[in-house]
Short mmCIF file of C-alpha atoms and ligand atoms in Angstrom, two decimals:
data_model
loop_
_atom_site.label_atom_id
_atom_site.label_comp_id
_atom_site.label_asym_id
_atom_site.label_seq_id
_atom_site.Cartn_x
_atom_site.Cartn_y
_atom_site.Cartn_z
CA UNK A 1 -72.96 -2.88 7.67
CA UNK A 2 -72.15 -2.82 4.09
CA UNK A 3 -70.66 -6.06 2.93
CA UNK A 4 -68.02 -3.97 1.24
CA UNK A 5 -66.86 -2.04 4.80
CA UNK A 6 -66.98 -5.96 5.85
CA UNK A 7 -64.67 -6.79 3.71
CA UNK A 8 -62.23 -4.34 3.73
CA UNK A 9 -62.61 -4.05 8.13
CA UNK A 10 -61.80 -8.22 8.07
CA UNK A 11 -58.35 -7.23 5.97
CA UNK A 12 -57.72 -4.73 8.19
CA UNK A 13 -58.23 -6.98 11.17
CA UNK A 14 -55.61 -9.37 9.28
CA UNK A 15 -53.14 -7.28 9.02
CA UNK A 16 -53.54 -5.47 12.88
CA UNK A 17 -53.47 -9.35 14.28
CA UNK A 18 -50.14 -9.61 13.20
CA UNK A 19 -48.82 -6.14 15.32
CA UNK A 20 -51.29 -6.42 18.53
CA UNK A 21 -50.74 -9.16 21.29
CA UNK A 22 -53.91 -11.73 21.20
CA UNK A 23 -55.79 -10.25 24.44
CA UNK A 24 -55.61 -6.66 23.22
CA UNK A 25 -56.72 -7.83 19.78
CA UNK A 26 -60.34 -9.56 21.18
CA UNK A 27 -60.63 -6.01 24.06
CA UNK A 28 -59.79 -3.57 21.45
CA UNK A 29 -60.41 -4.86 17.55
CA UNK A 30 -63.30 -7.49 18.06
CA UNK A 31 -65.79 -4.70 19.60
CA UNK A 32 -65.41 -2.60 16.48
CA UNK A 33 -67.97 -2.90 13.88
CA UNK A 34 -67.23 -1.88 10.26
CA UNK A 35 -70.26 0.91 9.51
CA UNK A 36 -69.76 1.58 5.70
CA UNK A 37 -67.50 2.44 3.01
CA UNK A 38 -67.43 5.63 0.89
CA UNK A 39 -65.04 5.99 -1.24
CA UNK A 40 -61.56 5.19 0.43
CA UNK A 41 -63.15 6.42 3.58
CA UNK A 42 -64.16 3.49 6.04
CA UNK A 43 -66.47 4.52 9.12
CA UNK A 44 -65.98 1.80 12.14
CA UNK A 45 -68.19 2.17 15.24
CA UNK A 46 -66.28 1.97 18.49
CA UNK A 47 -68.47 1.37 22.27
CA UNK A 48 -67.56 4.53 23.75
CA UNK A 49 -65.59 7.81 23.20
CA UNK A 50 -63.00 6.43 26.04
CA UNK A 51 -62.75 3.57 23.61
CA UNK A 52 -62.00 5.68 20.74
CA UNK A 53 -59.40 7.52 22.41
CA UNK A 54 -57.95 4.35 23.70
CA UNK A 55 -57.53 3.08 19.93
CA UNK A 56 -56.58 6.76 19.08
CA UNK A 57 -53.83 6.69 21.79
CA UNK A 58 -52.56 3.02 21.60
CA UNK A 59 -53.03 1.76 18.03
CA UNK A 60 -52.69 4.67 15.71
CA UNK A 61 -49.47 3.54 13.93
CA UNK A 62 -51.41 -0.14 13.31
CA UNK A 63 -54.77 0.99 12.12
CA UNK A 64 -52.61 3.39 9.74
CA UNK A 65 -50.97 0.74 8.11
CA UNK A 66 -53.71 -1.84 8.17
CA UNK A 67 -55.65 1.33 6.10
CA UNK A 68 -52.92 2.10 3.97
CA UNK A 69 -52.38 -1.54 3.22
CA UNK A 70 -55.55 -2.39 2.36
CA UNK A 71 -57.19 1.32 0.92
CA UNK A 72 -53.96 2.22 -0.56
CA UNK A 73 -52.55 5.69 0.25
CA UNK A 74 -55.69 7.54 0.13
CA UNK A 75 -57.47 5.22 2.69
CA UNK A 76 -59.06 7.14 5.89
CA UNK A 77 -60.82 6.22 8.47
CA UNK A 78 -63.07 8.00 10.53
CA UNK A 79 -65.29 6.68 13.89
CA UNK A 80 -68.55 6.61 15.06
CA UNK A 81 -69.42 6.38 18.45
CA UNK A 82 -71.72 4.36 20.02
CA UNK A 83 -73.76 6.77 22.88
CA UNK A 84 -75.48 6.33 25.86
CA UNK A 85 -79.38 7.29 25.47
CA UNK A 86 -80.36 9.72 28.21
CA UNK A 87 -77.14 8.56 30.57
CA UNK A 88 -78.56 5.59 32.02
CA UNK A 89 -77.43 2.26 31.59
CA UNK A 90 -80.81 0.66 31.25
CA UNK A 91 -81.44 2.46 27.87
CA UNK A 92 -80.55 1.00 24.67
CA UNK A 93 -77.71 2.12 22.90
CA UNK A 94 -78.21 4.92 19.84
CA UNK A 95 -75.78 5.14 17.22
CA UNK A 96 -74.22 8.95 15.91
CA UNK A 97 -71.89 9.53 13.64
CA UNK A 98 -69.26 11.86 14.82
CA UNK A 99 -66.78 12.46 11.51
CA UNK A 100 -63.34 12.90 13.21
CA UNK A 101 -61.70 15.24 11.54
CA UNK A 102 -64.70 17.53 10.87
CA UNK A 103 -66.08 17.56 14.10
CA UNK A 104 -63.68 17.08 16.74
CA UNK A 105 -65.33 14.36 19.22
CA UNK A 106 -65.03 15.68 22.96
CA UNK A 107 -61.52 14.94 24.45
CA UNK A 108 -61.03 13.82 28.16
CA UNK A 109 -59.57 16.94 30.21
CA UNK A 110 -55.57 17.27 29.74
CA UNK A 111 -55.85 14.62 26.75
CA UNK A 112 -53.95 15.39 23.44
CA UNK A 113 -55.87 17.05 20.58
CA UNK A 114 -57.64 14.13 18.91
CA UNK A 115 -56.64 13.46 15.36
CA UNK A 116 -57.77 11.22 12.61
CA UNK A 117 -54.68 8.26 12.56
CA UNK A 118 -53.37 9.97 8.84
CA UNK A 119 -51.99 13.30 10.97
CA UNK A 120 -49.61 11.74 12.23
CA UNK A 121 -46.33 13.33 11.92
CA UNK A 122 -43.91 11.35 9.77
CA UNK A 123 -41.64 10.21 12.72
CA UNK A 124 -44.15 7.74 13.39
CA UNK A 125 -44.49 6.45 9.41
CA UNK A 126 -40.70 6.72 10.06
CA UNK A 127 -40.36 3.90 13.29
CA UNK A 128 -42.89 1.67 11.37
CA UNK A 129 -41.22 1.55 8.31
CA UNK A 130 -37.58 1.91 9.22
CA UNK A 131 -36.26 1.45 12.58
CA UNK A 132 -39.34 -0.69 13.63
CA UNK A 133 -38.79 1.01 17.46
CA UNK A 134 -41.68 1.80 19.40
CA UNK A 135 -42.21 5.23 20.75
CA UNK A 136 -43.84 4.06 23.61
CA UNK A 137 -40.71 2.06 24.70
CA UNK A 138 -38.57 4.62 26.55
CA UNK A 139 -36.37 4.61 29.56
CA UNK A 140 -39.32 7.24 31.03
CA UNK A 141 -41.99 4.75 30.74
CA UNK A 142 -39.80 1.41 32.04
CA UNK A 143 -40.12 1.42 36.38
CA UNK A 144 -36.58 0.77 37.42
CA UNK A 145 -37.04 -1.90 40.93
CA UNK A 146 -33.96 -4.68 42.09
CA UNK A 147 -35.62 -6.66 39.06
CA UNK A 148 -34.26 -4.70 36.63
CA UNK A 149 -31.49 -2.57 37.92
CA UNK A 150 -28.63 -3.87 36.52
CA UNK A 151 -29.70 -4.50 33.20
CA UNK A 152 -31.25 -0.77 32.86
CA UNK A 153 -28.50 0.39 33.90
CA UNK A 154 -26.25 -0.87 31.49
CA UNK A 155 -28.64 -0.22 28.70
CA UNK A 156 -28.30 2.95 29.83
CA UNK A 157 -25.00 3.20 29.43
CA UNK A 158 -24.81 1.46 26.15
CA UNK A 159 -27.44 4.30 25.16
CA UNK A 160 -24.89 7.08 26.29
CA UNK A 161 -21.94 5.91 24.39
CA UNK A 162 -22.95 2.48 21.93
CA UNK A 163 -20.88 0.68 20.32
CA UNK A 164 -17.89 2.23 23.05
CA UNK A 165 -18.39 1.09 26.13
CA UNK A 166 -17.73 -2.66 27.26
CA UNK A 167 -20.62 -3.84 26.67
CA UNK A 168 -20.85 -5.30 23.29
CA UNK A 169 -22.69 -6.87 22.67
CA UNK A 170 -25.22 -6.25 25.12
CA UNK A 171 -27.15 -8.90 26.16
CA UNK A 172 -30.45 -9.26 28.02
CA UNK A 173 -32.28 -12.03 29.26
CA UNK A 174 -35.39 -13.25 31.32
CA UNK A 175 -38.50 -15.11 31.34
CA UNK A 176 -41.63 -14.09 29.25
CA UNK A 177 -42.96 -10.79 29.38
CA UNK A 178 -40.58 -9.59 31.67
CA UNK A 179 -40.02 -6.10 29.70
CA UNK A 180 -36.66 -7.07 27.45
CA UNK A 181 -38.44 -5.65 24.04
CA UNK A 182 -39.06 -2.90 26.20
CA UNK A 183 -35.67 -2.44 27.54
CA UNK A 184 -34.10 -3.17 24.44
CA UNK A 185 -35.82 -0.48 22.80
CA UNK A 186 -35.84 2.12 24.89
CA UNK A 187 -32.20 1.68 24.45
CA UNK A 188 -32.97 2.10 20.27
CA UNK A 189 -35.36 4.92 20.95
CA UNK A 190 -32.64 7.04 23.74
CA UNK A 191 -29.68 6.46 21.04
CA UNK A 192 -32.50 7.16 17.81
CA UNK A 193 -33.75 10.85 19.62
CA UNK A 194 -30.26 11.43 20.92
CA UNK A 195 -27.77 14.17 19.20
CA UNK A 196 -25.97 11.78 16.71
CA UNK A 197 -27.84 10.46 13.26
CA UNK A 198 -27.73 6.90 13.79
CA UNK A 199 -29.15 4.64 12.06
CA UNK A 200 -30.80 2.19 15.12
CA UNK A 201 -32.75 -1.34 13.67
CA UNK A 202 -34.92 -3.37 16.21
CA UNK A 203 -35.91 -6.97 14.34
CA UNK A 204 -36.99 -9.95 16.08
CA UNK A 205 -35.38 -12.97 14.75
CA UNK A 206 -38.09 -14.24 13.58
CA UNK A 207 -38.33 -11.88 10.85
CA UNK A 208 -34.96 -11.46 10.32
CA UNK A 209 -34.62 -15.54 9.44
CA UNK A 210 -37.48 -14.97 7.06
CA UNK A 211 -35.88 -11.85 5.56
CA UNK A 212 -32.50 -14.12 4.96
CA UNK A 213 -34.93 -16.99 3.92
CA UNK A 214 -36.42 -14.69 1.19
CA UNK A 215 -33.40 -13.29 0.29
CA UNK A 216 -31.75 -16.74 -0.65
CA UNK A 217 -35.27 -17.24 -2.41
CA UNK A 218 -34.95 -14.05 -4.77
CA UNK A 219 -31.09 -14.46 -5.50
CA UNK A 220 -30.22 -10.98 -3.21
CA UNK A 221 -28.33 -12.26 -0.40
CA UNK A 222 -25.63 -9.43 -0.42
CA UNK A 223 -28.21 -6.75 -0.31
CA UNK A 224 -29.28 -8.71 2.57
CA UNK A 225 -25.95 -8.48 4.61
CA UNK A 226 -24.91 -5.05 3.03
CA UNK A 227 -28.21 -3.47 4.60
CA UNK A 228 -27.58 -5.78 7.81
CA UNK A 229 -23.81 -4.03 7.65
CA UNK A 230 -24.84 -0.38 7.63
CA UNK A 231 -26.47 -0.54 10.64
CA UNK A 232 -25.30 1.66 13.62
CA UNK A 233 -26.89 -0.68 16.52
CA UNK A 234 -28.75 -3.37 15.82
CA UNK A 235 -31.00 -4.97 18.04
CA UNK A 236 -31.74 -8.89 17.87
CA UNK A 237 -35.30 -10.25 20.10
CA UNK A 238 -35.35 -13.07 20.97
CA UNK A 239 -32.15 -14.42 19.53
CA UNK A 240 -33.10 -18.46 21.55
CA UNK A 241 -35.46 -18.16 17.90
CA UNK A 242 -31.73 -18.75 15.41
CA UNK A 243 -31.27 -22.41 17.39
CA UNK A 244 -31.14 -24.74 14.52
CA UNK A 245 -31.05 -22.71 11.91
CA UNK A 246 -27.62 -22.98 10.78
CA UNK A 247 -27.48 -20.99 7.76
CA UNK A 248 -28.91 -17.79 9.45
CA UNK A 249 -26.57 -18.35 12.00
CA UNK A 250 -23.89 -18.20 9.62
CA UNK A 251 -25.12 -15.30 8.07
CA UNK A 252 -25.64 -13.35 11.33
CA UNK A 253 -21.84 -14.61 12.84
CA UNK A 254 -20.23 -12.63 9.56
CA UNK A 255 -22.49 -9.78 10.23
CA UNK A 256 -21.86 -10.18 13.87
CA UNK A 257 -18.29 -9.73 13.72
CA UNK A 258 -18.47 -6.54 10.93
CA UNK A 259 -20.47 -4.48 13.28
CA UNK A 260 -18.23 -5.75 16.38
CA UNK A 261 -15.10 -4.84 14.55
CA UNK A 262 -16.37 -1.17 13.40
CA UNK A 263 -17.39 -0.63 17.59
CA UNK A 264 -21.32 -0.59 16.14
CA UNK A 265 -23.38 -1.66 18.98
CA UNK A 266 -25.33 -4.91 19.51
CA UNK A 267 -27.99 -5.92 21.65
CA UNK A 268 -29.29 -8.78 22.05
CA UNK A 269 -32.21 -10.54 24.07
CA UNK A 270 -32.89 -14.18 24.73
CA UNK A 271 -35.36 -16.15 27.11
CA UNK A 272 -32.61 -17.48 28.87
CA UNK A 273 -28.58 -17.47 29.38
CA UNK A 274 -25.92 -18.15 26.78
CA UNK A 275 -24.96 -20.96 28.64
CA UNK A 276 -28.68 -22.60 28.53
CA UNK A 277 -28.69 -21.07 24.20
CA UNK A 278 -29.34 -24.59 23.03
CA UNK A 279 -28.97 -25.27 19.07
CA UNK A 280 -27.10 -22.29 18.87
CA UNK A 281 -23.00 -22.64 17.66
CA UNK A 282 -20.24 -22.19 19.88
CA UNK A 283 -18.84 -19.71 17.95
CA UNK A 284 -21.68 -17.50 18.41
CA UNK A 285 -22.61 -18.44 22.16
CA UNK A 286 -18.72 -17.15 23.19
CA UNK A 287 -19.62 -13.76 21.31
CA UNK A 288 -22.18 -13.20 23.04
CA UNK A 289 -20.18 -13.44 26.49
CA UNK A 290 -17.72 -11.04 25.21
CA UNK A 291 -20.00 -7.81 26.42
CA UNK A 292 -22.50 -7.77 29.18
CA UNK A 293 -25.00 -10.19 30.09
CA UNK A 294 -28.03 -8.91 32.57
CA UNK A 295 -31.06 -11.01 33.72
CA UNK A 296 -34.27 -9.17 34.57
CA UNK A 297 -36.55 -11.28 36.88
CA UNK A 298 -40.32 -10.92 38.48
CA UNK A 299 -40.50 -7.24 39.75
CA UNK A 300 -41.43 -7.41 43.30
CA UNK A 301 -44.82 -6.03 44.70
CA UNK A 302 -43.46 -2.00 45.22
CA UNK A 303 -42.32 -2.48 41.59
CA UNK A 304 -45.31 -3.80 39.96
CA UNK A 305 -47.44 -1.40 42.29
CA UNK A 306 -44.95 1.48 40.57
CA UNK A 307 -45.84 0.11 37.13
CA UNK A 308 -49.63 -0.03 37.00
CA UNK A 309 -49.48 3.46 38.52
CA UNK A 310 -47.68 4.76 35.81
CA UNK A 311 -49.76 3.04 33.16
CA UNK A 312 -52.70 4.21 34.74
CA UNK A 313 -51.78 7.79 35.16
CA UNK A 314 -50.71 8.19 31.28
CA UNK A 315 -53.67 6.72 30.68
CA UNK A 316 -55.10 9.59 32.76
CA UNK A 317 -57.67 6.78 34.54
CA UNK A 318 -57.92 6.84 38.14
CA UNK A 319 -57.98 3.41 39.96
CA UNK A 320 -58.66 3.63 43.74
CA UNK A 321 -55.54 2.56 45.76
CA UNK A 322 -56.77 -0.80 47.17
CA UNK A 323 -57.48 -1.84 43.69
CA UNK A 324 -53.85 -1.33 42.67
CA UNK A 325 -52.35 -3.28 45.62
CA UNK A 326 -54.77 -6.18 45.20
CA UNK A 327 -53.35 -6.89 41.33
CA UNK A 328 -49.80 -6.33 42.23
CA UNK A 329 -50.50 -8.34 45.05
CA UNK A 330 -52.54 -10.99 42.86
CA UNK A 331 -50.79 -11.31 39.56
CA UNK A 332 -47.49 -12.14 40.55
CA UNK A 333 -46.80 -14.11 37.22
CA UNK A 334 -45.25 -11.58 35.06
CA UNK A 335 -45.62 -8.13 33.43
CA UNK A 336 -47.37 -8.87 30.35
CA UNK A 337 -50.26 -10.51 32.55
CA UNK A 338 -50.40 -7.28 34.88
CA UNK A 339 -50.98 -5.44 31.90
CA UNK A 340 -53.51 -7.35 30.10
CA UNK A 341 -55.66 -7.51 33.62
CA UNK A 342 -55.88 -3.38 33.82
CA UNK A 343 -56.83 -3.28 30.04
CA UNK A 344 -59.38 -6.27 30.48
CA UNK A 345 -60.13 -4.29 34.28
CA UNK A 346 -60.54 -0.45 31.35
CA UNK A 347 -62.12 -2.19 28.94
CA UNK A 348 -64.87 -4.05 31.42
CA UNK A 349 -65.49 -0.45 33.35
CA UNK A 350 -65.31 1.81 30.09
CA UNK A 351 -68.08 -0.88 28.20
CA UNK A 352 -70.27 -1.60 30.89
CA UNK A 353 -70.02 2.37 32.21
CA UNK A 354 -69.23 1.28 35.93
CA UNK A 355 -66.63 2.68 38.59
CA UNK A 356 -63.48 0.65 38.61
CA UNK A 357 -63.45 -1.21 42.27
CA UNK A 358 -62.32 -3.83 44.01
CA UNK A 359 -65.37 -5.94 43.42
CA UNK A 360 -65.27 -5.37 39.85
CA UNK A 361 -61.08 -6.34 39.99
CA UNK A 362 -62.06 -9.73 41.41
CA UNK A 363 -64.51 -10.66 39.08
CA UNK A 364 -62.09 -9.62 36.52
CA UNK A 365 -59.13 -11.97 37.49
CA UNK A 366 -61.71 -14.70 38.25
CA UNK A 367 -62.01 -14.95 34.35
CA UNK A 368 -57.90 -14.27 33.81
CA UNK A 369 -56.21 -16.11 36.32
CA UNK A 370 -55.91 -19.49 36.22
CA UNK A 371 -54.99 -20.34 39.44
CA UNK A 372 -57.90 -18.83 40.68
CA UNK A 373 -60.19 -20.76 38.17
CA UNK A 374 -58.89 -24.13 38.18
CA UNK A 375 -57.82 -24.66 42.00
CA UNK A 376 -58.47 -24.06 45.16
CA UNK A 377 -58.42 -20.50 45.68
CA UNK A 378 -57.64 -18.59 48.76
CA UNK A 379 -61.76 -17.69 49.22
CA UNK A 380 -62.92 -21.17 49.34
CA UNK A 381 -60.28 -22.84 51.50
CA UNK A 382 -60.97 -19.26 53.86
CA UNK A 383 -64.88 -19.97 53.67
CA UNK A 384 -64.16 -24.15 54.78
CA UNK A 385 -61.52 -23.86 57.32
CA UNK A 386 -63.91 -21.27 59.46
CA UNK A 387 -67.13 -23.11 58.73
CA UNK A 388 -64.94 -26.21 60.19
CA UNK A 389 -63.56 -24.17 63.03
CA UNK A 390 -66.84 -22.64 63.24
CA UNK A 391 -65.70 -18.96 63.32
CA UNK A 392 -66.29 -16.34 60.95
CA UNK A 393 -64.83 -15.87 57.72
CA UNK A 394 -63.87 -12.16 58.67
CA UNK A 395 -62.50 -13.14 61.56
CA UNK A 396 -59.31 -14.83 59.69
CA UNK A 397 -58.46 -11.36 57.85
CA UNK A 398 -58.88 -9.35 61.49
CA UNK A 399 -56.56 -8.41 63.57
CA UNK A 400 -57.63 -10.99 67.07
CA UNK A 401 -55.19 -12.91 68.73
CA UNK A 402 -57.84 -15.44 70.28
CA UNK A 403 -56.41 -18.95 70.44
CA UNK A 404 -58.91 -20.63 68.30
CA UNK A 405 -59.28 -17.92 65.67
CA UNK A 406 -55.16 -17.94 65.55
CA UNK A 407 -55.30 -22.28 65.19
CA UNK A 408 -57.35 -21.46 62.39
CA UNK A 409 -56.07 -18.74 60.99
CA UNK A 410 -52.64 -20.54 60.49
CA UNK A 411 -54.33 -23.43 59.22
CA UNK A 412 -56.20 -21.82 56.13
CA UNK A 413 -52.67 -19.77 55.57
CA UNK A 414 -51.09 -23.82 55.40
CA UNK A 415 -53.84 -24.92 52.85
CA UNK A 416 -53.41 -21.41 51.14
CA UNK A 417 -49.40 -22.05 50.89
CA UNK A 418 -50.27 -26.07 49.88
CA UNK A 419 -52.96 -25.67 47.18
CA UNK A 420 -52.23 -22.24 45.47
CA UNK A 421 -50.00 -20.75 43.12
CA UNK A 422 -50.33 -17.24 45.50
CA UNK A 423 -46.59 -15.81 46.58
CA UNK A 424 -46.32 -15.66 50.69
CA UNK A 425 -46.91 -12.09 50.22
CA UNK A 426 -49.83 -12.51 48.61
CA UNK A 427 -51.10 -14.77 50.45
CA UNK A 428 -50.30 -12.63 53.71
CA UNK A 429 -52.18 -9.77 51.60
CA UNK A 430 -55.15 -12.31 51.89
CA UNK A 431 -55.19 -12.61 55.43
CA UNK A 432 -55.55 -8.72 56.57
CA UNK A 433 -52.28 -7.47 54.90
CA UNK A 434 -50.44 -9.70 57.06
CA UNK A 435 -46.63 -9.80 56.42
CA UNK A 436 -44.99 -13.11 54.34
CA UNK A 437 -42.72 -13.92 57.31
CA UNK A 438 -46.06 -14.19 59.50
CA UNK A 439 -47.15 -17.44 56.84
CA UNK A 440 -43.64 -18.55 56.92
CA UNK A 441 -44.57 -19.00 61.24
CA UNK A 442 -47.63 -20.37 60.54
CA UNK A 443 -46.53 -23.17 57.99
CA UNK A 444 -44.09 -23.97 60.57
CA UNK A 445 -46.63 -24.12 63.17
CA UNK A 446 -48.82 -26.35 61.10
CA UNK A 447 -46.08 -29.09 60.62
CA UNK A 448 -44.87 -29.13 64.04
CA UNK A 449 -48.76 -29.45 65.52
CA UNK A 450 -49.01 -32.33 63.24
CA UNK A 451 -45.99 -34.29 64.45
CA UNK A 452 -47.23 -33.19 67.98
CA UNK A 453 -50.85 -33.56 68.67
CA UNK A 454 -53.04 -36.37 67.20
CA UNK A 455 -56.31 -34.10 67.49
CA UNK A 456 -54.56 -31.40 65.61
CA UNK A 457 -53.11 -33.84 62.76
CA UNK A 458 -56.68 -35.48 62.21
CA UNK A 459 -58.33 -31.97 62.00
CA UNK A 460 -56.21 -31.38 59.46
CA UNK A 461 -56.17 -34.12 57.15
CA UNK A 462 -60.18 -34.01 57.66
CA UNK A 463 -59.96 -30.86 56.05
CA UNK A 464 -57.18 -31.65 53.25
CA UNK A 465 -59.85 -34.30 52.16
CA UNK A 466 -62.76 -31.55 51.86
CA UNK A 467 -60.38 -29.51 50.27
CA UNK A 468 -59.23 -31.48 47.97
CA UNK A 469 -63.03 -33.10 46.79
CA UNK A 470 -63.35 -29.32 45.46
CA UNK A 471 -62.53 -28.64 42.00
CA UNK A 472 -62.97 -25.21 41.03
N1 ATP B 501 -40.02 -2.38 34.22
C1 ATP B 501 -41.29 -2.06 33.80
N2 ATP B 501 -41.72 -0.98 33.48
C2 ATP B 501 -42.77 -0.66 32.82
N3 ATP B 501 -43.69 -1.25 32.23
C3 ATP B 501 -42.62 -2.31 32.17
C4 ATP B 501 -41.73 -3.05 32.63
N4 ATP B 501 -41.52 -4.49 32.06
C5 ATP B 501 -42.28 -4.78 31.26
N5 ATP B 501 -43.01 -3.77 31.26
C6 ATP B 501 -44.07 -3.78 30.30
O1 ATP B 501 -44.79 -5.29 30.00
C7 ATP B 501 -45.31 -5.82 28.80
C8 ATP B 501 -43.96 -6.53 28.43
O2 ATP B 501 -42.89 -6.78 28.02
P1 ATP B 501 -42.20 -6.75 27.12
O3 ATP B 501 -43.00 -7.10 25.91
O4 ATP B 501 -40.88 -5.94 26.69
O5 ATP B 501 -41.21 -8.28 27.55
P2 ATP B 501 -40.62 -9.42 27.12
O6 ATP B 501 -39.86 -9.77 27.79
O7 ATP B 501 -39.99 -8.98 26.03
O8 ATP B 501 -41.75 -10.27 26.66
P3 ATP B 501 -41.21 -11.91 25.56
O9 ATP B 501 -40.54 -12.79 26.19
O10 ATP B 501 -42.68 -12.42 25.12
O11 ATP B 501 -40.63 -12.01 24.34
C9 ATP B 501 -45.12 -4.53 28.24
O12 ATP B 501 -46.01 -3.64 27.99
C10 ATP B 501 -43.97 -3.38 28.64
O13 ATP B 501 -43.66 -2.36 28.53
#
């Protein structure tokens, strides 16, 4: 590896890091090795053909940005793909240097023509430089469920008639990673690609604050304000970040009034409802309530399944149904975490050239999901309880209704509820796909028996001690 290539790639990584979530950054950019620099062409080595395609499909714009800001407007990027000698997993890898652009790489069936990052159409250049909208965030890719129905349909109404519905401002709030950015950018993309020529601008509050601070430092606050007052659709993400920033809030107040009076659309996101936003001026908060406030919840199981299916379909990757269901049952925190697990699973399968199956999914989950790693897990509870009652662990998941097995199963469900963060649905799933109402019934029965049956109570307390001694 040349030290020049290394220095250029490190510079690129610094740019990329600012635009890509941490987990995706370490999954997709850390394994890349810079190979050589010839003129303004940097060659990077990637672990597989799939890896190359993934980078091209998902990170082409950010790669382009990184290369251009490091090597200038004539900068180019070429890939070298590590190939598997003899197609055997035990053989060492050898490196070949197919030049993207000169010798196109074979593509996966149905995949779009592979392109160098520098051949992309100018529309993408535009979103990076101007609207800041990610073209992948559309209504089409945003799965609908009970969790987001109101916000999604309000968003769609706004996208159809920006500025003239009563949903102005539209404020979308919800916990981390539940799809706020995706939804508001989908609105932005819909308007931008619509028949009218609207200037849509997406900006994070953080960026808005920094731009404002810079404009004060450089003495051009007027051009800052003029710029924002020209926008037709202003989308500001994570508005809670304005808390305590009094001067920025004052400036935003004027911009808000100007846009609203001129029937321009304002779209905001926040991590909590307006009433809970601390450190924001009352006059701003009251304006946020003028339009519509809609919340996003964690998608339910069926919606999570649909999100995974859509994501995998769009990547042209097949995952068996039992793996999809396992992921959807187990990751019930937020959609970003769900996507993180999917990405790790795909990357792992690709790097090690193995099929995606339930066993692989379980291994990946162990490394990622905190409560499985740090606390007593359902597997461990099942093993401990079945040993205690001297039955087979599989019986806990089986259909059998023998009394001693039913009791052991109920006790194991009771502890799964007490010791893990799994939802009732997820617990039911780990016990042979039972319903969440079965888990509620089990917990109730164990509580009742503990009150009336001393032997049973002693057994449960005994088991509790064993489980508490365990630390993963
Ligand atoms: N309903 C959905 N359908 C498809 N993808 C979704 C959905 N909800 C969320 N996602 C995906 O989950 C990921 C996280 O979403 P997003 O970044 O929009 O969340 P957020 O609420 O803005 O998070 P933060 O609070 O960190 O800003 C994105 O990749 C997004 O595409």
